[in-house]
Tab-separated table of C-alpha atoms and ligand atoms in Angstrom:
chain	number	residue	atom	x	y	z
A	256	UNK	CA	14.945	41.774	23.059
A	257	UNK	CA	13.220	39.643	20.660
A	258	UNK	CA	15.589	40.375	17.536
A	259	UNK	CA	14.905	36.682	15.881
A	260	UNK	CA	10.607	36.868	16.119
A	261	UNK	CA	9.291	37.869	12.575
A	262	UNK	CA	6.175	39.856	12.691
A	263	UNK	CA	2.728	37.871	12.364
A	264	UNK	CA	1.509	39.423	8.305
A	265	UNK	CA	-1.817	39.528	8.160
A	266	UNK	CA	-1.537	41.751	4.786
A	267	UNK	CA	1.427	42.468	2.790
A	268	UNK	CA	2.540	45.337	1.249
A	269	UNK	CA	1.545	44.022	-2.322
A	270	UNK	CA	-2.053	42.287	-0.962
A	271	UNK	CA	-2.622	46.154	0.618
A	272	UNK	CA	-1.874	47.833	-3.185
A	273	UNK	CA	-3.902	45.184	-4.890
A	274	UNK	CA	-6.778	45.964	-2.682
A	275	UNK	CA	-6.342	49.607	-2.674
A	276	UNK	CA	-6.642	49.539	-6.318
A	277	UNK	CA	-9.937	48.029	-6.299
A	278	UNK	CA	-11.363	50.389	-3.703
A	279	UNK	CA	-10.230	53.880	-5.984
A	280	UNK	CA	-12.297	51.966	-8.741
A	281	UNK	CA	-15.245	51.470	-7.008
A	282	UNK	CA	-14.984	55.339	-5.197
A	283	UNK	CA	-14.541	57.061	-8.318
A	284	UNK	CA	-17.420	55.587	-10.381
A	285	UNK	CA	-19.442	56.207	-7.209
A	286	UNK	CA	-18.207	60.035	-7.183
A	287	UNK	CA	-18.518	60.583	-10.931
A	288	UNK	CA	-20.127	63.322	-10.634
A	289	UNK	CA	-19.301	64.712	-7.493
A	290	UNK	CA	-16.784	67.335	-5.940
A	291	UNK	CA	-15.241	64.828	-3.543
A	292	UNK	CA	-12.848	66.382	-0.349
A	293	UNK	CA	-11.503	63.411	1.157
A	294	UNK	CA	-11.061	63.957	4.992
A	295	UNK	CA	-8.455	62.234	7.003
A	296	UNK	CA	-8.140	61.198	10.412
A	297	UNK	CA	-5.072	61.491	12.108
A	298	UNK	CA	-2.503	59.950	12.372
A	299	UNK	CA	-3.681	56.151	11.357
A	300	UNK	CA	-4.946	57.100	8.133
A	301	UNK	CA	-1.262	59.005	6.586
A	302	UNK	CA	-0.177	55.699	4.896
A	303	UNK	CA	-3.591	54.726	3.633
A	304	UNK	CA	-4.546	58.403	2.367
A	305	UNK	CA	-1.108	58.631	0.608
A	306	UNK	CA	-1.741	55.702	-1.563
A	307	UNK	CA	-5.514	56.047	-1.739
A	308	UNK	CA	-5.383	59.169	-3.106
A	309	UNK	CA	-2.352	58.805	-6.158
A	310	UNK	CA	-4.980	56.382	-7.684
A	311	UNK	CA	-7.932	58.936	-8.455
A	312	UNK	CA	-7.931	60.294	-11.561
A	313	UNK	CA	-9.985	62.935	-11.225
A	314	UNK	CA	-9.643	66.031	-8.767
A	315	UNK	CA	-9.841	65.862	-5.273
A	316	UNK	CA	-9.044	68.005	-2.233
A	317	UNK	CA	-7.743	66.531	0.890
A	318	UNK	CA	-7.591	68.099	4.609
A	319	UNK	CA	-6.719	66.100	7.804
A	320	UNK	CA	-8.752	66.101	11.439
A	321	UNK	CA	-7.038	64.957	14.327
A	322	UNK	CA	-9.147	62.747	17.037
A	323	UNK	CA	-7.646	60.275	19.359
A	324	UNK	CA	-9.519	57.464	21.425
A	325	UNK	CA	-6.829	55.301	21.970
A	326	UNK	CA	-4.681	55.153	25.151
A	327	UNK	CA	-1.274	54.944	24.064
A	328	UNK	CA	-1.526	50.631	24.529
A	329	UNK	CA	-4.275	48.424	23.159
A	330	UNK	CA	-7.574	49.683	24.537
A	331	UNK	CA	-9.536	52.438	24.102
A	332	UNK	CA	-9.964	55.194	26.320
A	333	UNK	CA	-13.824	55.376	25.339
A	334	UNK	CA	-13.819	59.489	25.355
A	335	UNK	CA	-12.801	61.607	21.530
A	336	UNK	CA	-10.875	64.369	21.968
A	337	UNK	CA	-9.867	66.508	19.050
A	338	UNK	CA	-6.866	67.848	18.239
A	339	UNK	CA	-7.238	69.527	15.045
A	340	UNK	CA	-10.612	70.320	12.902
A	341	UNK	CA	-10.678	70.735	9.392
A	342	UNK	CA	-9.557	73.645	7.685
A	343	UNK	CA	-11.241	73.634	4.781
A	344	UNK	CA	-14.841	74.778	3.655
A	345	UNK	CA	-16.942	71.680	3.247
A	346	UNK	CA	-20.257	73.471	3.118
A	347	UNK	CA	-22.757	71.533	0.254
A	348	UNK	CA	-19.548	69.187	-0.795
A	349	UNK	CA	-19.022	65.208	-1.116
A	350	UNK	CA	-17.540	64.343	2.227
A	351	UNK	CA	-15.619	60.763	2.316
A	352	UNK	CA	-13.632	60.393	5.116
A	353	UNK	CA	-10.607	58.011	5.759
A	354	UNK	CA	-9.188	56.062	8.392
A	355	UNK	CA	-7.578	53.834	9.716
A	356	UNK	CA	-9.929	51.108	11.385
A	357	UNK	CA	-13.323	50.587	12.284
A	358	UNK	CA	-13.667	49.259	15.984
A	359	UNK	CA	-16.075	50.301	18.390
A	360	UNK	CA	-17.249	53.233	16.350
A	361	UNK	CA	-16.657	55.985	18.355
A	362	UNK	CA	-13.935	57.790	16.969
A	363	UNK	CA	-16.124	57.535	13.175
A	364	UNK	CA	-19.957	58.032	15.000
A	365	UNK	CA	-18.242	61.331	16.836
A	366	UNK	CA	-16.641	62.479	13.276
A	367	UNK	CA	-19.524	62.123	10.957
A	368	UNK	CA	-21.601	63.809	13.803
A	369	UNK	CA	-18.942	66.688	13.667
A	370	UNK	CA	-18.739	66.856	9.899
A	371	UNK	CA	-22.729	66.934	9.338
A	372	UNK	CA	-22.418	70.592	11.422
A	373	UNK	CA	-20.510	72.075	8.422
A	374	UNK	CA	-23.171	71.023	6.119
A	375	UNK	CA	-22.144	69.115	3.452
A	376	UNK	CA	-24.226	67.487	0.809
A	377	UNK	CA	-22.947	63.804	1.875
A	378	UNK	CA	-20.705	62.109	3.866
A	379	UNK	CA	-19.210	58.553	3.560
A	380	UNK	CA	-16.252	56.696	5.090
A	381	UNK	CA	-13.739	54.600	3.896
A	382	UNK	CA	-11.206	52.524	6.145
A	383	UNK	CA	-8.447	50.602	5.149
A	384	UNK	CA	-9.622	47.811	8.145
A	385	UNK	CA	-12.927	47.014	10.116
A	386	UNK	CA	-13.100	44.919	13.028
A	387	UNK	CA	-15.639	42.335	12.975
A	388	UNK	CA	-17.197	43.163	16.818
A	389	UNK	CA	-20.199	44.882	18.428
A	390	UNK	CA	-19.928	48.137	17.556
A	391	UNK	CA	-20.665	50.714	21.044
A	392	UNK	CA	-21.506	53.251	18.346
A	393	UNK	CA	-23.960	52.438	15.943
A	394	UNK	CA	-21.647	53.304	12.232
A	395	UNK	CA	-21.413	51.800	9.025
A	396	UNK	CA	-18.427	51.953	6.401
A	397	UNK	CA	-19.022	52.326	2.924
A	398	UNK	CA	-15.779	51.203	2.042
A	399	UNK	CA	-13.588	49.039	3.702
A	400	UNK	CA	-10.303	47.724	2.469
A	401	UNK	CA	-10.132	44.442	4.823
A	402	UNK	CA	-12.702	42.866	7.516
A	403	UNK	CA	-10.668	41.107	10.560
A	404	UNK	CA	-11.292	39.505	13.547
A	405	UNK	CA	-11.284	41.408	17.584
A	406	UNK	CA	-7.535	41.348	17.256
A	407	UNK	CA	-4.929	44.039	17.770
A	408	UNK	CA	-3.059	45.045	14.452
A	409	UNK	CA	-0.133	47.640	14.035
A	410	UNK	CA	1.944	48.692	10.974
A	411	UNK	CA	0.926	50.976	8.157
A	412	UNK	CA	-0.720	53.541	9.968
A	413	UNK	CA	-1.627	51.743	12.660
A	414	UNK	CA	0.587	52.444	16.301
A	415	UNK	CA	1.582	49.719	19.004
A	416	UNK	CA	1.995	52.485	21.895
A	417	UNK	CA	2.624	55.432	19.256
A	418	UNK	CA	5.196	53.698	17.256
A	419	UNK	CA	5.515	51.163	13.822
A	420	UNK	CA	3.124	53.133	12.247
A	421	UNK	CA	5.952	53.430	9.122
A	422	UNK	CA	5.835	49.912	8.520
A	423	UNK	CA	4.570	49.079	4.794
A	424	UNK	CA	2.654	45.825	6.338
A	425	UNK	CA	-0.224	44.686	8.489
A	426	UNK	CA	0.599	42.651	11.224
A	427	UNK	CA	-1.268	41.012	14.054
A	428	UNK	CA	0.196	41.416	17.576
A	429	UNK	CA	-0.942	38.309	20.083
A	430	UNK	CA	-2.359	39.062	23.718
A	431	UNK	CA	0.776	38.893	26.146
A	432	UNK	CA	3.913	39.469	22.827
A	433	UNK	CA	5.250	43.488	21.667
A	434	UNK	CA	6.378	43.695	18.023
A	435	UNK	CA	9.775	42.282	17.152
A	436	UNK	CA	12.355	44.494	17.523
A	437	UNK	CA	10.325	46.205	21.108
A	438	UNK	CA	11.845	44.963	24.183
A	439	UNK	CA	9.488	42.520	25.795
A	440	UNK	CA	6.757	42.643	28.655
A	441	UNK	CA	8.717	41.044	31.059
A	442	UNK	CA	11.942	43.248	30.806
B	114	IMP	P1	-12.891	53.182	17.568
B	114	IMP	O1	-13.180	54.608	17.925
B	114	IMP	O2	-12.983	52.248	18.737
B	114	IMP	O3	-13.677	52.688	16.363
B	114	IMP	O4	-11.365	53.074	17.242
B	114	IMP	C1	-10.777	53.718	16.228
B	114	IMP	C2	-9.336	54.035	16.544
B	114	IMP	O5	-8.759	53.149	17.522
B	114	IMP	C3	-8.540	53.820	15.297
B	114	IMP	O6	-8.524	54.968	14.482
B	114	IMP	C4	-7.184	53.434	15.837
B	114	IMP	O7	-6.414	54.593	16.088
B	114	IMP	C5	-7.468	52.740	17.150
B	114	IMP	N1	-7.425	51.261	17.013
B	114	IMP	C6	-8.462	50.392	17.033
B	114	IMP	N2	-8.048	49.133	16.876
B	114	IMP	C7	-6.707	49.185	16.752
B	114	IMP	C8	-5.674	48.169	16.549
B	114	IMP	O8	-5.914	46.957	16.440
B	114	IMP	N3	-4.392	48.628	16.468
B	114	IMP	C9	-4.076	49.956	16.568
B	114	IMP	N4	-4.993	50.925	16.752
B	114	IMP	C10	-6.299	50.529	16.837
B	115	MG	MG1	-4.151	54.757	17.362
């Protein structure tokens, strides 16, 4: 076990608030006059929704979907599967949907694709982090909290092999190490 490693920050708790202040600032004016129904993905987005969503001012409603892409390690399996739709009517209403990260695109390119079918009058996304590679699926954010290199992040929504997601930071995990704390590749 590597009980002495700290973890790599690449945003802190406090840089992550300061941010997320910003982006409610910018999403509000921008939804003025707009019934906005944020939709989540699950489960990378919990953290980020939670705190997004105290800032508004104004009323919202809020309903989860739950897609995964991911393998349970560090690359992606390339196929969407769904594991819960939405629940709510979004018929002729202001779609923004939240996640996690932006990477190759498919998880948001198969979403907004899935949303459009329920016919709502708009739909934007917001994530907390985009990845600054080739996308495989051509998608654009409208919002992003943080750009960042091809690396592989975990913490605050984000899982190393389903777990850390809890943690109130950002942190950078390098090829070959596991998280502190995680026993190591070699044991
Ligand atoms: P995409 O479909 O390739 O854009 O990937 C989106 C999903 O992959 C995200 O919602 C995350 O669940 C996962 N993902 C992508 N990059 C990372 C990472 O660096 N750490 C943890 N999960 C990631
Ligand atoms: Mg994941």
């Amino acid at each position: 076990m590597n009980k002495d490693k700290q973890p790599n920050i690449l945003f802190s708790s406090e840089q992550i608030r300061e941010r997320l202040a910003t982006m409610v600032g910018e999403i509000e004016k921008d939804y003025r006059d707009k019934e906005l129904v944020v939709i989540a993905v699950l489960k990378g987005s919990v953290l980020f929704l939670a705190d997004l969503v105290r800032g508004f001012s104004r009323p919202l409603a809020f309903d989860f979907i739950g897609v995964s892409s991911y393998g349970n390690s560090r690359t992606s399996l390339g196929l969407i599967k769904m594991e819960k739709d939405i629940s709510i009517d979004i018929r002729d209403k202001d779609v923004l949907v939240v996640d996690d990260i932006l990477d190759t695109g498919r998880t948001l390119g198969w979403l907004k694709d899935h949303l459009n079918k329920f016919g709502p009058r708009s739909v934007k996304i917001c994530v907390l982090l985009e990845k600054e590679v080739d996308r495989v699926i051509d998608v654009e954010a409208n919002y992003v909290g943080f750009s960042l290199p091809n690396v592989f992040v975990y913490g605050y929504g984000l899982d190393y092999r389903d777990r850390y997601r809890h943690l109130p930071y950002i942190a950078q995990l390098g090829d070959n190490e596991v998280p502190p704390g995680e026993k190591s590749l070699e044991e």
